[in-house]
Coordinates of C-alpha atoms in Angstrom, one line a residue:
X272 CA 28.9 104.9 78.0
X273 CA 26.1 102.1 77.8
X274 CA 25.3 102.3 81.1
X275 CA 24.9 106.0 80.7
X276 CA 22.4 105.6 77.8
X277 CA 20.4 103.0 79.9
X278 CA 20.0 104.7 83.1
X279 CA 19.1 107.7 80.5
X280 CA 16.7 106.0 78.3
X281 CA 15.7 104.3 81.7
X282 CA 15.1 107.4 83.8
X283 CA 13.2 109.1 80.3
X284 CA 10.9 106.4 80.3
X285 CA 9.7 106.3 84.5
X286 CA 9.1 110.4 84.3
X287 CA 7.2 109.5 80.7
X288 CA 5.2 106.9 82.4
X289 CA 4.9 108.3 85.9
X290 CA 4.2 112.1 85.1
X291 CA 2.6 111.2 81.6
X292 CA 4.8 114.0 80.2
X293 CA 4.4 113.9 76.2
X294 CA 8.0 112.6 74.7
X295 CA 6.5 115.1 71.4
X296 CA 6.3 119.0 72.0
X297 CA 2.9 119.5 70.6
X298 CA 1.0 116.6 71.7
X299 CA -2.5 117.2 72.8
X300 CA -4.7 115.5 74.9
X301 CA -8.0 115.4 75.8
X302 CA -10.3 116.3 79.1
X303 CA -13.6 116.8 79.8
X304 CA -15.6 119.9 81.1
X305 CA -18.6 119.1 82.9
X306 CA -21.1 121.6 84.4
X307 CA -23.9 120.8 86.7
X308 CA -26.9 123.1 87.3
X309 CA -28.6 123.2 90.2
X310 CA -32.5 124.8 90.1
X311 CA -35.0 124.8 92.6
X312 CA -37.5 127.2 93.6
X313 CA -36.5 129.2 97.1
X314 CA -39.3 130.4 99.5
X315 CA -37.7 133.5 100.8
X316 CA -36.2 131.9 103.8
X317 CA -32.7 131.1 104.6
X318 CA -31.4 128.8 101.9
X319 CA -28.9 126.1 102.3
X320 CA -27.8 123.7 99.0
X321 CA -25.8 121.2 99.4
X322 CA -24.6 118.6 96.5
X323 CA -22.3 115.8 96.6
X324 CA -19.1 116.7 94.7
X325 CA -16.8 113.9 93.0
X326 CA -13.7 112.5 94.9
X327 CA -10.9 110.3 93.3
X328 CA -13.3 109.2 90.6
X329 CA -12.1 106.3 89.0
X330 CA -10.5 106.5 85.8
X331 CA -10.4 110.0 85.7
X332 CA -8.7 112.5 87.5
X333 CA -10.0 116.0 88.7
X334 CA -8.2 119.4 86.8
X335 CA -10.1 122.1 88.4
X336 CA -13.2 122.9 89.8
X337 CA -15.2 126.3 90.4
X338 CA -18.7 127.4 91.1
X339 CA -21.0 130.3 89.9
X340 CA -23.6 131.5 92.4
X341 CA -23.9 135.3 92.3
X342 CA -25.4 136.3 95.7
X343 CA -24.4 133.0 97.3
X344 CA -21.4 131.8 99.3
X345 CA -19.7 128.8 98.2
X346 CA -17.4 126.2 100.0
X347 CA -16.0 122.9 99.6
X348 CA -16.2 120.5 102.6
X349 CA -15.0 117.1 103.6
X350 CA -17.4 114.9 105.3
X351 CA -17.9 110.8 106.2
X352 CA -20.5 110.9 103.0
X353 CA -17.9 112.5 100.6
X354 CA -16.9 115.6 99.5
X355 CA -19.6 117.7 99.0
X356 CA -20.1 121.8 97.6
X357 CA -22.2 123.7 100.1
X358 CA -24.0 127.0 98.5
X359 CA -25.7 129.1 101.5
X360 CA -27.7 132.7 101.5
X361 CA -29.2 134.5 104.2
X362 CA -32.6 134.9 102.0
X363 CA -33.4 134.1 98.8
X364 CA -37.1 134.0 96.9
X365 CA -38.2 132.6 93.3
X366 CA -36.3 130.5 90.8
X367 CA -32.7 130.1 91.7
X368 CA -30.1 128.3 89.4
X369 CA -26.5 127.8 90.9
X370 CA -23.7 126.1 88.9
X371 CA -20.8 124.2 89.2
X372 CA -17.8 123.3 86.7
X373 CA -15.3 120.9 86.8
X374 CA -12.6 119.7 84.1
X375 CA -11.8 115.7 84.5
X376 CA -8.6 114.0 82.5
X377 CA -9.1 110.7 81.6
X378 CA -6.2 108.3 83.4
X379 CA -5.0 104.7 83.0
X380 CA -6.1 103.5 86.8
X381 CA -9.6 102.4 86.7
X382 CA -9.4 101.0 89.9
X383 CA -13.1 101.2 91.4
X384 CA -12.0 100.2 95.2
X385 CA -12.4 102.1 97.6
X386 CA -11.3 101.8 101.4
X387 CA -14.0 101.5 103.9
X388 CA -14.7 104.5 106.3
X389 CA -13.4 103.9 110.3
X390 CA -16.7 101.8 111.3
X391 CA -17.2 98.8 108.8
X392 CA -20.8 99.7 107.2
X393 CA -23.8 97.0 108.4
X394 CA -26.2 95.3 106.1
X395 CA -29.4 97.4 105.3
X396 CA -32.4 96.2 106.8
X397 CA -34.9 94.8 104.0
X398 CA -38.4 94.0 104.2
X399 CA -40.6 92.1 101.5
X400 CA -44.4 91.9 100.9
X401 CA -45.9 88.5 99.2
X402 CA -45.3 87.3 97.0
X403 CA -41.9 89.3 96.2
X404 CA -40.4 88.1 99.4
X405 CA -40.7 84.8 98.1
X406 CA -39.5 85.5 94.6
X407 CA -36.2 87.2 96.0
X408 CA -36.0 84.2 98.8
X409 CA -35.7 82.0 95.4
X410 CA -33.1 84.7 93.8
X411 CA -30.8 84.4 96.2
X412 CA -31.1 80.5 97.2
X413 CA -29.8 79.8 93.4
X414 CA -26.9 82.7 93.7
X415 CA -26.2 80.7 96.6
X416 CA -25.3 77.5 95.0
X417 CA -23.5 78.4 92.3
X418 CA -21.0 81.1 94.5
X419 CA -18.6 81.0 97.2
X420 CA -17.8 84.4 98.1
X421 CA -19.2 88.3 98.3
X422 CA -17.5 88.8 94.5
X423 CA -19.2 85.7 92.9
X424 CA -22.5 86.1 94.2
X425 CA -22.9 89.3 93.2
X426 CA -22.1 88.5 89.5
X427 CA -24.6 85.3 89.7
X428 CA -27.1 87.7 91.1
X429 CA -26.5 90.2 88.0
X430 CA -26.7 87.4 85.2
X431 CA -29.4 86.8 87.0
X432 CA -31.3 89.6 87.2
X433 CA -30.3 90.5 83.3
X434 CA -32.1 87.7 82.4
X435 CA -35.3 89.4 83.0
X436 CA -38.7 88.0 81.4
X437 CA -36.4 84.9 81.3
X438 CA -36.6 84.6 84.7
X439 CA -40.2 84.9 86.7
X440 CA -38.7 85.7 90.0
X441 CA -36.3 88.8 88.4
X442 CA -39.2 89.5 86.0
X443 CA -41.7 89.8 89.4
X444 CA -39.3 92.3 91.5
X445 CA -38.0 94.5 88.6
X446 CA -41.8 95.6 88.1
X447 CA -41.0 98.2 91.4
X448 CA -37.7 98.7 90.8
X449 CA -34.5 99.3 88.9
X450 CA -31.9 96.8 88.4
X451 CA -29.5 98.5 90.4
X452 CA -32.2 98.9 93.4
X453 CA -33.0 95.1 93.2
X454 CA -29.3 94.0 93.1
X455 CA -28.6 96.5 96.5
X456 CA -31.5 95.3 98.3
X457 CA -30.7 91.4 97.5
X458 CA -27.3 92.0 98.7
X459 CA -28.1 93.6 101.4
X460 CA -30.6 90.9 102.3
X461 CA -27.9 88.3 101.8
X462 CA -25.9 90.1 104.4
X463 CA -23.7 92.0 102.1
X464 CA -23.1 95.7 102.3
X465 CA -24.4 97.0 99.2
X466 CA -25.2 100.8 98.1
X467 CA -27.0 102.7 95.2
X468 CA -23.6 105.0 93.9
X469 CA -24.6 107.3 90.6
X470 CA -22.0 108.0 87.6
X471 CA -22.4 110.5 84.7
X472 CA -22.1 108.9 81.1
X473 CA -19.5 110.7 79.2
X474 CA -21.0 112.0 75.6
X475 CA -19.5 115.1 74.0
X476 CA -21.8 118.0 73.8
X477 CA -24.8 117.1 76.0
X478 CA -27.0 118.8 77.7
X479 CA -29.5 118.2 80.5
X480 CA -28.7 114.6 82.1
X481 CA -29.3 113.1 84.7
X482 CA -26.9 110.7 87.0
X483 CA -27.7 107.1 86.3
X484 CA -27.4 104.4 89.3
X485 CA -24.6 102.2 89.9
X486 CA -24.0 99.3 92.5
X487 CA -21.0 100.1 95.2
X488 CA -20.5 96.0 96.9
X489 CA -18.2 95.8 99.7
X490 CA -16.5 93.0 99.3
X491 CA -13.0 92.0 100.8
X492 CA -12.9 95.1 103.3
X493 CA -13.1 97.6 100.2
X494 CA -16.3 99.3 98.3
X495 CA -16.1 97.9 94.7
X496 CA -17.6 99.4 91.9
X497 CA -20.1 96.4 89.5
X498 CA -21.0 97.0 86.4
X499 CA -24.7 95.4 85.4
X500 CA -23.0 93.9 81.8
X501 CA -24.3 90.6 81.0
X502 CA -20.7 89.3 82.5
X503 CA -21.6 91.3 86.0
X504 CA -17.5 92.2 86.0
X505 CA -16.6 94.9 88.5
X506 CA -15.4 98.4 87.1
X507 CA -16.5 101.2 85.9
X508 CA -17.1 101.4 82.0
X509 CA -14.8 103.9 80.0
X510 CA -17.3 106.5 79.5
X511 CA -18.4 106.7 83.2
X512 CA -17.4 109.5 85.1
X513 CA -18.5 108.1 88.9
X514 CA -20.4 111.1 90.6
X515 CA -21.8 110.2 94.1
X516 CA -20.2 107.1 96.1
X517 CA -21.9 107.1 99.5
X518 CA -24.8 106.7 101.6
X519 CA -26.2 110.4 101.6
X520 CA -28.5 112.2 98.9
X521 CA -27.0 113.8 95.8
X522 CA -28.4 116.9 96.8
X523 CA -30.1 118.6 99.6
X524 CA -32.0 121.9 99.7
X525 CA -32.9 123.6 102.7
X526 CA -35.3 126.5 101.6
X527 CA -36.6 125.7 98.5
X528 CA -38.6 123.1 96.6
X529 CA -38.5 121.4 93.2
X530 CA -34.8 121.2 93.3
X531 CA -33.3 119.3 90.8
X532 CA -29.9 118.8 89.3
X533 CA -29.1 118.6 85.7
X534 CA -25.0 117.9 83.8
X535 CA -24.1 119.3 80.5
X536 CA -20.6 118.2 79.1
X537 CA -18.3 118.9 76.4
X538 CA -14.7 117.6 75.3
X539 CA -11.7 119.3 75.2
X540 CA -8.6 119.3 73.9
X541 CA -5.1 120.8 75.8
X542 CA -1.7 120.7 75.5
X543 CA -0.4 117.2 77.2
X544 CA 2.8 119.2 78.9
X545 CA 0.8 122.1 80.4
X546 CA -1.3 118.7 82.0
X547 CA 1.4 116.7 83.2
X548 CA 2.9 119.8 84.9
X549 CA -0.3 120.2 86.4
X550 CA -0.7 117.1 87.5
X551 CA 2.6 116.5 88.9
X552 CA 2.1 117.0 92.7
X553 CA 5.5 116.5 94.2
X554 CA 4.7 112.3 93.3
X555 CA 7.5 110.1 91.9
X556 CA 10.2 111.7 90.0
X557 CA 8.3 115.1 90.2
X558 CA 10.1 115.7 93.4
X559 CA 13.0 116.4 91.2
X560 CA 11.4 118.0 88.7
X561 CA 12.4 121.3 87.2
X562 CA 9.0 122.5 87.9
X563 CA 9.4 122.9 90.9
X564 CA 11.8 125.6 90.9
X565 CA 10.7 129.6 90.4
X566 CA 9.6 130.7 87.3
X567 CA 13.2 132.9 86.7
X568 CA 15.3 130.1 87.8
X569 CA 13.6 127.3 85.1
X570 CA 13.8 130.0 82.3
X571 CA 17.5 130.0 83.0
X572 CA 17.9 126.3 83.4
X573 CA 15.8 126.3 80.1
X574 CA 18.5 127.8 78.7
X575 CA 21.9 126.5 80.3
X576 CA 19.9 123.0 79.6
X577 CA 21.0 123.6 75.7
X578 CA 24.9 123.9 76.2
X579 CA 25.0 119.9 76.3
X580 CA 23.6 119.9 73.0
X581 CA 26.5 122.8 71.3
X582 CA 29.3 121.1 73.1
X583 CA 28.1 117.5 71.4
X584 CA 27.6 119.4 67.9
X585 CA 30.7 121.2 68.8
X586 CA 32.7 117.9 69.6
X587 CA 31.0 116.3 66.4
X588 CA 32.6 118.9 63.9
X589 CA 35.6 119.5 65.3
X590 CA 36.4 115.8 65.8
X591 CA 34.6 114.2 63.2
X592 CA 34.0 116.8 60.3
X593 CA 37.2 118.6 61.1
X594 CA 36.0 121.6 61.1
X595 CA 38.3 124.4 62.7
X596 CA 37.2 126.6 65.4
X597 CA 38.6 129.9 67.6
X598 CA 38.3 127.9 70.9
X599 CA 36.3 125.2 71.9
X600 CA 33.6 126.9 74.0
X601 CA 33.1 130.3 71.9
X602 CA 30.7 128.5 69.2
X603 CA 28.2 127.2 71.6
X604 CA 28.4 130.5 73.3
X605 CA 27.6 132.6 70.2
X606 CA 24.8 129.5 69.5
X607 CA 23.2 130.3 73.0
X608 CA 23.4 134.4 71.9
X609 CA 21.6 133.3 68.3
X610 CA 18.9 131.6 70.3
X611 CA 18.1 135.2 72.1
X612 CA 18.9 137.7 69.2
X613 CA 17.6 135.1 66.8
X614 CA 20.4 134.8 63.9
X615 CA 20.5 137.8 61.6
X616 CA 21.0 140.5 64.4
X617 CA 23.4 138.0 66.4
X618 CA 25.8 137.9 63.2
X619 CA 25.2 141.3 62.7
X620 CA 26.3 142.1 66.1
X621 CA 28.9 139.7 66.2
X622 CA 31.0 140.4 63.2
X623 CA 30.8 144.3 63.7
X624 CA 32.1 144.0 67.9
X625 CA 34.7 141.6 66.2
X626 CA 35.9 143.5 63.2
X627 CA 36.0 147.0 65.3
X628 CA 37.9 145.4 68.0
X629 CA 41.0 143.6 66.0
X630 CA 41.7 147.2 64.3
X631 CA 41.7 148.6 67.8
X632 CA 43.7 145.7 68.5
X633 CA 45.8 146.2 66.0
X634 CA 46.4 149.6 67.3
X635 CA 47.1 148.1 71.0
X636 CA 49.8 146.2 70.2
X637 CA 51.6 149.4 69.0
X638 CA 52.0 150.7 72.7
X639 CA 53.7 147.4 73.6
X640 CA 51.3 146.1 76.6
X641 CA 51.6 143.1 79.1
X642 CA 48.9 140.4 78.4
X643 CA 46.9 141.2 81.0
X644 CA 46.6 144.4 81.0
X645 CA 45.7 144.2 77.0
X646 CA 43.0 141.6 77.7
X647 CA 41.3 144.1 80.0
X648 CA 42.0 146.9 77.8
X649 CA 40.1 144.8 75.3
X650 CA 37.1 144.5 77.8
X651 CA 36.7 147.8 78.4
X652 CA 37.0 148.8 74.3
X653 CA 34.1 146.1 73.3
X654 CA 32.0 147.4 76.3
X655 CA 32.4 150.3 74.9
X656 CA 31.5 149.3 70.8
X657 CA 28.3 148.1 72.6
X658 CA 27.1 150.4 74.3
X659 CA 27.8 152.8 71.0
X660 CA 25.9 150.1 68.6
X661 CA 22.8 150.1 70.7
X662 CA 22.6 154.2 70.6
X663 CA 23.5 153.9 66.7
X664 CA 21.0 151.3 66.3
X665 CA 18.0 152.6 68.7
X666 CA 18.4 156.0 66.4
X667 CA 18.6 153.6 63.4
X668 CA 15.3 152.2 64.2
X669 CA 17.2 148.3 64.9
X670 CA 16.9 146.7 67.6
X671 CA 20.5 145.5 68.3
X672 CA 21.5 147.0 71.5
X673 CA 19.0 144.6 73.5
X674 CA 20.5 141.8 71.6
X675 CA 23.9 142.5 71.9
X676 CA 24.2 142.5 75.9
X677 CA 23.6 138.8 75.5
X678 CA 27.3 137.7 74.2
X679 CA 29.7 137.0 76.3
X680 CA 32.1 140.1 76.8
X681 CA 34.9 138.3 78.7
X682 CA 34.9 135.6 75.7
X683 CA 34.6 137.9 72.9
X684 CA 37.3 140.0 74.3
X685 CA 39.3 137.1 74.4
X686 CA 38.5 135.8 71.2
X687 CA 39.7 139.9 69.7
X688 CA 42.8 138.7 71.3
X689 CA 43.8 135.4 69.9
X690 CA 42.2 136.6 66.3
X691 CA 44.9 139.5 66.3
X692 CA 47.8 137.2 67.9
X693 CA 47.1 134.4 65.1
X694 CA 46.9 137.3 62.4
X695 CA 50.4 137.9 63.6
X696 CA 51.7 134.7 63.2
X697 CA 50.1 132.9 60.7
X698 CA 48.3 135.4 58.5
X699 CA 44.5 136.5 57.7
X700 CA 43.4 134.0 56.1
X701 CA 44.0 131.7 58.6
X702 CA 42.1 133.8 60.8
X703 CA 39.2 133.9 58.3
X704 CA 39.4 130.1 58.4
X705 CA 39.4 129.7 62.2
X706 CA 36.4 132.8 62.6
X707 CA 34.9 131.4 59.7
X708 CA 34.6 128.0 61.1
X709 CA 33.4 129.5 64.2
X710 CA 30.6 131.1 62.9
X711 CA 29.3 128.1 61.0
X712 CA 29.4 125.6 63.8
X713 CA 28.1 128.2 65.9
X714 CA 25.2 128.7 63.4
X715 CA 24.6 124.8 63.1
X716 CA 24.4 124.2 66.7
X717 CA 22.2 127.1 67.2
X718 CA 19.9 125.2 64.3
X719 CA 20.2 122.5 66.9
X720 CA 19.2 124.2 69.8
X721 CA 16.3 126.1 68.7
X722 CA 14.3 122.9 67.6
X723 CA 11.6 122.5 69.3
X724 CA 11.6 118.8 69.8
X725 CA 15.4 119.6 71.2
X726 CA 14.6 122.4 74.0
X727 CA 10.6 120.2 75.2
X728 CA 13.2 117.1 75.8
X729 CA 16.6 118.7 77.4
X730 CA 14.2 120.6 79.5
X731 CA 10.9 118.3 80.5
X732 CA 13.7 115.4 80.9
X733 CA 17.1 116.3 82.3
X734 CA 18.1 112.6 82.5
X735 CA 18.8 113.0 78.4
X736 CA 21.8 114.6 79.0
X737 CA 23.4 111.6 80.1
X738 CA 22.5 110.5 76.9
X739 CA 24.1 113.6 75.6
X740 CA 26.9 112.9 77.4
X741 CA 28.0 109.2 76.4
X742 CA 27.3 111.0 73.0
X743 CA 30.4 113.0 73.4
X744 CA 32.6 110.7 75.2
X745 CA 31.9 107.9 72.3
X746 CA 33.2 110.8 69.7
X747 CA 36.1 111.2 72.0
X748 CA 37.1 107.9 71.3
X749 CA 37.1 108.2 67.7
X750 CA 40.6 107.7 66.3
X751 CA 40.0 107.8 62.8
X752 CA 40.7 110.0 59.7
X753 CA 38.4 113.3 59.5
X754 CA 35.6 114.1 57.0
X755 CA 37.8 117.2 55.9
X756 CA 40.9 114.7 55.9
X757 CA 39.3 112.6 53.8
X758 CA 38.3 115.5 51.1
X759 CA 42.2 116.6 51.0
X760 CA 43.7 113.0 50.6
X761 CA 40.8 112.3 47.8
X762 CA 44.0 112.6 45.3
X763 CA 45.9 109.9 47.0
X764 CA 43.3 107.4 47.1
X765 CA 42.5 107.9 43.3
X766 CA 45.9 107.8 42.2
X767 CA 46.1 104.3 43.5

């Protein structure tokens, strides 16, 4: 029984982990929605757009995508530069504005390393003028010294050029240029591969930005990702959504001029499990995940999933509480049945198939049948009540008839027949004990069932049923005196 509720708890814990499905129904999380908007001004030629698109961005991971161009045609393709949205139109004239939308999740790998493409890249040629040639000859002479590798000398390079006024040479070449520029062209000149790549800052409800430039370093065979702190660490700050990671332009327009792209953004929030199912992509445990299954087949499993749950609140009462019950199995059925009919029109239903059927009972043991052929008697007779309680209640204005179909026939018919046989031999009120009993196990286990926290976890993670099931094997075990035992000794105990 422990090793059940380990590999349980165990196997809960890897699909929580793995699929990031919430352990809590309602749990929300949040994503982002970003929208760039491409305008330029077409001269009535043919018109080709093309703008880099993001792929695996770090930290984040892509939801969906989609583009609005009326008049235009709109693919995605994969080239050596990236993935990149191509927009094309046989002629188009004055101010265009295309768009394009994406929705990013926010993901615990930040990871900025990327593999290099199938040719290693080669240092960038750079050439100097006096006297900046000198000044970055001196930059990287003292990177030199104090580094040993690709990795260090970069971060020497960026406390270096942070420094700014505090440094004359920095101070000289960051007149001309960015920081980012003048850390990719001192790599470069040192013989590393270096490259401009662009990211988006992340600020709910903006409007009209602009990419802002990062530094890509290949070092150790991968392209890594530096950020320009003060430290010079490599990564990709939080709210950095990484944009454009190659050597080609963010955008190119073939047909028009003044093109420019602008991002707007806002933050969302959506339901974590409607994510996670999303995001599960036949990875991990998700290869045995109920999603993968049809639609009709997971809402029956959603379903069946429950039963676990009635036979343990079953096994708890009976064992424990003491409860008595007609059968063991026909209080988790009527439980499932609630669950469908919700619980006023069950009992309804219920008591009025069962209170017909043991006075036509009562009549069928007059003619002196075998068992069998009473039992199907009995099926036939309560296929019959329902069928006339749907037409009473449809003319009634209740909706019963739908809800009735759901009980078991074969069980309730069954259940007529040891109701009438224990009449017989023990009396009603023992029957009203036993039906009674039923009814109110059947009603708590349906209380159990129909919580949501109960159907999000025996659904979204099976592997709590063997939970469930050491559960009722460890109340098998249990040798002791019952709660209703208990109550009808109470005398005994106080008379000593």
């Amino acid at each position: 029984m422990a090793l059940l509720i380990i590999v349980g708890l165990s196997l809960l814990w890897l699909r929580y982990e793995q699929l990031g499905i919430p352990l809590m129904p309602e749990k929300q999380v949040r994503v982002w929605l970003v929208e760039a908007r491409i305008d330029f001004n077409a001269t009535g030629d043919e018109t080709l757009v093309n703008l880099s698109l993001p792929e695996n961005p770090p930290g984040f991971q892509l939801l969906s995508e989609q583009a609005a161009s009326p008049g235009y045609g709109f693919s995605r393709i994969s080239s050596p530069e990236g993935r990149r949205g191509e927009w094309s139109k046989r002629e188009a004239e004055g101010l265009q504005n295309l768009y394009y939308k994406a929705q990013f999740a926010p993901t615990k790998e930040r990871d900025s390393r990327q593999p290099a493409a199938a040719e290693l890249p080669e240092p960038q040629q750079i050439l100097w003028e006096e006297p900046e040639a000198t000044a970055a000859s001196d930059l990287l002479s003292a990177a030199f010294q104090s580094s040993s590798t690709e990795a260090s000398l970069t971060r020497e390079l960026i406390k270096t050029i942070n420094k700014g006024e505090g440094d004359q040479n920095a101070s000289l070449l960051l007149d001309d240029m960015s920081p980012e520029q003048l850390l990719v062209r001192l790599l470069n000149q040192a013989d590393v591969p270096a490259r401009l790549a662009m990211g988006l800052e992340l600020e709910d409800a903006r409007r009209n930005q602009s990419l802002t430039p990062l530094v890509d370093v290949f070092v150790d065979g991968q392209w890594q990702i530096f950020d320009m702190g003060p430290e010079g660490g490599n990564g990709v700050p939080e709210d950095v959504l990484v944009w454009h990671r190659s050597d080609g332009p963010v955008l190119e327009v073939m047909g028009g001029v003044n093109s420019q792209v602008r991002f707007s953004m806002i933050r969302q929030t959506v339901p974590a499990l409607g994510l996670a199912q999303g995001q599960s992509g036949g990875r991990g445990l998700s290869r045995f995940s109920l999603y993968q299954l049809p639609i009709e087949e997971q809402g029956m499993l959603k379903l069946l999933l429950l039963l676990p749950i009635g036979a343990l609140v079953v096994a708890f009462m009976r064992i424990i509480v003491g409860i008595q019950t007609s059968g063991t199995f026909m209080p988790v059925l009527i439980a499932l049945a609630f669950i469908q009919t919700t619980l006023v029109p069950g009992l309804i239903a219920f008591l009025t198939i069962v209170g017909l059927g043991l006075v036509l009972r009562g009549y069928l043991s007059r003619l002196n049948l075998l068992l069998v052929a009473r039992i199907a008697t009995l099926i036939v007779l309560v296929v019959l009540l329902t069928a006339l309680l749907s037409v009473f209640g449809h003319e009634l204005g209740i909706d019963l008839g739908m809800t009735i179909t759901f009980f078991p026939m074969i069980i309730i018919a069954w259940t007529i027949e040891r109701m009438s046989i224990l009449w017989e031999e023990e009396g009603a009120w023992e029957v009203l004990i036993q039906g009674g009993g039923s009814l109110v196990v059947a009603i708590i286990a349906y209380a159990a069932m129909q919580l949501p926290l109960v159907t999000h976890l025996t659904f979204n993670f099976p592997e709590v049923h063997l939970i469930i099931l050491a559960l009722i094997l460890l109340t098998g075990q249990y040798t002791g005196y019952k709660v209703s035992e208990l109550y009808r000794f109470r005398v005994m105990a106080d008379d000593r």
